[in-house]
mmCIF file of the C-alpha atoms, coordinates in Angstrom:
data_MODEL
# 
_entry.id   MODEL 
# 
loop_
_atom_site.group_PDB 
_atom_site.id 
_atom_site.type_symbol 
_atom_site.label_atom_id 
_atom_site.label_alt_id 
_atom_site.label_comp_id 
_atom_site.label_asym_id 
_atom_site.label_entity_id 
_atom_site.label_seq_id 
_atom_site.pdbx_PDB_ins_code 
_atom_site.Cartn_x 
_atom_site.Cartn_y 
_atom_site.Cartn_z 
_atom_site.occupancy 
_atom_site.B_iso_or_equiv 
_atom_site.pdbx_formal_charge 
_atom_site.auth_seq_id 
_atom_site.auth_comp_id 
_atom_site.auth_asym_id 
_atom_site.auth_atom_id 
_atom_site.pdbx_PDB_model_num 
ATOM 1  C CA . UNK A 1 1  ? 10.063  -20.535 -13.024 1.00 0.00 ? 1  UNK A CA 1 
ATOM 2  C CA . UNK A 1 2  ? 8.972   -17.079 -14.090 1.00 0.00 ? 2  UNK A CA 1 
ATOM 3  C CA . UNK A 1 3  ? 5.479   -17.573 -12.678 1.00 0.00 ? 3  UNK A CA 1 
ATOM 4  C CA . UNK A 1 4  ? 7.056   -18.558 -9.342  1.00 0.00 ? 4  UNK A CA 1 
ATOM 5  C CA . UNK A 1 5  ? 9.801   -15.920 -9.323  1.00 0.00 ? 5  UNK A CA 1 
ATOM 6  C CA . UNK A 1 6  ? 7.579   -12.941 -10.093 1.00 0.00 ? 6  UNK A CA 1 
ATOM 7  C CA . UNK A 1 7  ? 5.204   -13.365 -7.105  1.00 0.00 ? 7  UNK A CA 1 
ATOM 8  C CA . UNK A 1 8  ? 8.163   -13.940 -4.751  1.00 0.00 ? 8  UNK A CA 1 
ATOM 9  C CA . UNK A 1 9  ? 9.943   -10.783 -5.889  1.00 0.00 ? 9  UNK A CA 1 
ATOM 10 C CA . UNK A 1 10 ? 6.619   -8.922  -5.836  1.00 0.00 ? 10 UNK A CA 1 
ATOM 11 C CA . UNK A 1 11 ? 6.092   -9.985  -2.235  1.00 0.00 ? 11 UNK A CA 1 
ATOM 12 C CA . UNK A 1 12 ? 9.626   -9.114  -1.156  1.00 0.00 ? 12 UNK A CA 1 
ATOM 13 C CA . UNK A 1 13 ? 9.878   -5.687  -2.800  1.00 0.00 ? 13 UNK A CA 1 
ATOM 14 C CA . UNK A 1 14 ? 6.930   -4.032  -0.968  1.00 0.00 ? 14 UNK A CA 1 
ATOM 15 C CA . UNK A 1 15 ? 8.296   -5.268  2.358   1.00 0.00 ? 15 UNK A CA 1 
ATOM 16 C CA . UNK A 1 16 ? 11.686  -3.686  1.687   1.00 0.00 ? 16 UNK A CA 1 
ATOM 17 C CA . UNK A 1 17 ? 10.065  -0.454  0.499   1.00 0.00 ? 17 UNK A CA 1 
ATOM 18 C CA . UNK A 1 18 ? 7.947   -0.300  3.662   1.00 0.00 ? 18 UNK A CA 1 
ATOM 19 C CA . UNK A 1 19 ? 10.707  -1.298  6.078   1.00 0.00 ? 19 UNK A CA 1 
ATOM 20 C CA . UNK A 1 20 ? 13.398  1.093   4.851   1.00 0.00 ? 20 UNK A CA 1 
ATOM 21 C CA . UNK A 1 21 ? 11.479  4.394   5.213   1.00 0.00 ? 21 UNK A CA 1 
ATOM 22 C CA . UNK A 1 22 ? 9.671   3.354   8.419   1.00 0.00 ? 22 UNK A CA 1 
ATOM 23 C CA . UNK A 1 23 ? 12.541  1.758   10.326  1.00 0.00 ? 23 UNK A CA 1 
ATOM 24 C CA . UNK A 1 24 ? 12.111  4.355   13.087  1.00 0.00 ? 24 UNK A CA 1 
ATOM 25 C CA . UNK A 1 25 ? 8.291   4.242   13.064  1.00 0.00 ? 25 UNK A CA 1 
ATOM 26 C CA . UNK A 1 26 ? 7.425   0.642   12.214  1.00 0.00 ? 26 UNK A CA 1 
ATOM 27 C CA . UNK A 1 27 ? 4.382   0.516   14.571  1.00 0.00 ? 27 UNK A CA 1 
ATOM 28 C CA . UNK A 1 28 ? 2.920   3.580   12.805  1.00 0.00 ? 28 UNK A CA 1 
ATOM 29 C CA . UNK A 1 29 ? 3.368   2.150   9.302   1.00 0.00 ? 29 UNK A CA 1 
ATOM 30 C CA . UNK A 1 30 ? 0.267   -0.121  9.381   1.00 0.00 ? 30 UNK A CA 1 
ATOM 31 C CA . UNK A 1 31 ? -1.880  2.708   10.742  1.00 0.00 ? 31 UNK A CA 1 
ATOM 32 C CA . UNK A 1 32 ? -0.632  5.048   8.006   1.00 0.00 ? 32 UNK A CA 1 
ATOM 33 C CA . UNK A 1 33 ? -1.358  2.362   5.407   1.00 0.00 ? 33 UNK A CA 1 
ATOM 34 C CA . UNK A 1 34 ? -4.920  1.936   6.720   1.00 0.00 ? 34 UNK A CA 1 
ATOM 35 C CA . UNK A 1 35 ? -5.495  5.705   6.771   1.00 0.00 ? 35 UNK A CA 1 
ATOM 36 C CA . UNK A 1 36 ? -4.122  5.991   3.231   1.00 0.00 ? 36 UNK A CA 1 
ATOM 37 C CA . UNK A 1 37 ? -6.414  3.178   2.065   1.00 0.00 ? 37 UNK A CA 1 
ATOM 38 C CA . UNK A 1 38 ? -9.470  4.817   3.620   1.00 0.00 ? 38 UNK A CA 1 
ATOM 39 C CA . UNK A 1 39 ? -8.507  8.190   2.132   1.00 0.00 ? 39 UNK A CA 1 
ATOM 40 C CA . UNK A 1 40 ? -8.078  6.648   -1.324  1.00 0.00 ? 40 UNK A CA 1 
ATOM 41 C CA . UNK A 1 41 ? -11.462 4.923   -1.067  1.00 0.00 ? 41 UNK A CA 1 
ATOM 42 C CA . UNK A 1 42 ? -13.119 8.207   -0.032  1.00 0.00 ? 42 UNK A CA 1 
ATOM 43 C CA . UNK A 1 43 ? -11.451 9.993   -2.953  1.00 0.00 ? 43 UNK A CA 1 
ATOM 44 C CA . UNK A 1 44 ? -12.652 7.316   -5.378  1.00 0.00 ? 44 UNK A CA 1 
ATOM 45 C CA . UNK A 1 45 ? -16.205 7.607   -3.976  1.00 0.00 ? 45 UNK A CA 1 
ATOM 46 C CA . UNK A 1 46 ? -16.068 11.411  -4.337  1.00 0.00 ? 46 UNK A CA 1 
ATOM 47 C CA . UNK A 1 47 ? -14.812 11.135  -7.929  1.00 0.00 ? 47 UNK A CA 1 
ATOM 48 C CA . UNK A 1 48 ? -17.528 8.598   -8.754  1.00 0.00 ? 48 UNK A CA 1 
ATOM 49 C CA . UNK A 1 49 ? -20.155 10.894  -7.208  1.00 0.00 ? 49 UNK A CA 1 
ATOM 50 C CA . UNK A 1 50 ? -18.984 13.842  -9.324  1.00 0.00 ? 50 UNK A CA 1 
ATOM 51 C CA . UNK A 1 51 ? -18.909 11.717  -12.486 1.00 0.00 ? 51 UNK A CA 1 
ATOM 52 C CA . UNK A 1 52 ? -22.462 10.500  -11.854 1.00 0.00 ? 52 UNK A CA 1 
# 
């Protein structure tokens, strides 16, 4: 039951965290998430470049 309950709660929590702050700007939330993902990837590439 724990192996089933943990993924379900893990899937439900992010949705609630995303919906509550972006209730007024739900269409913009996916775009912000994509931009944040790209920014994080660029930061990781920059850090890797400095380390190498």
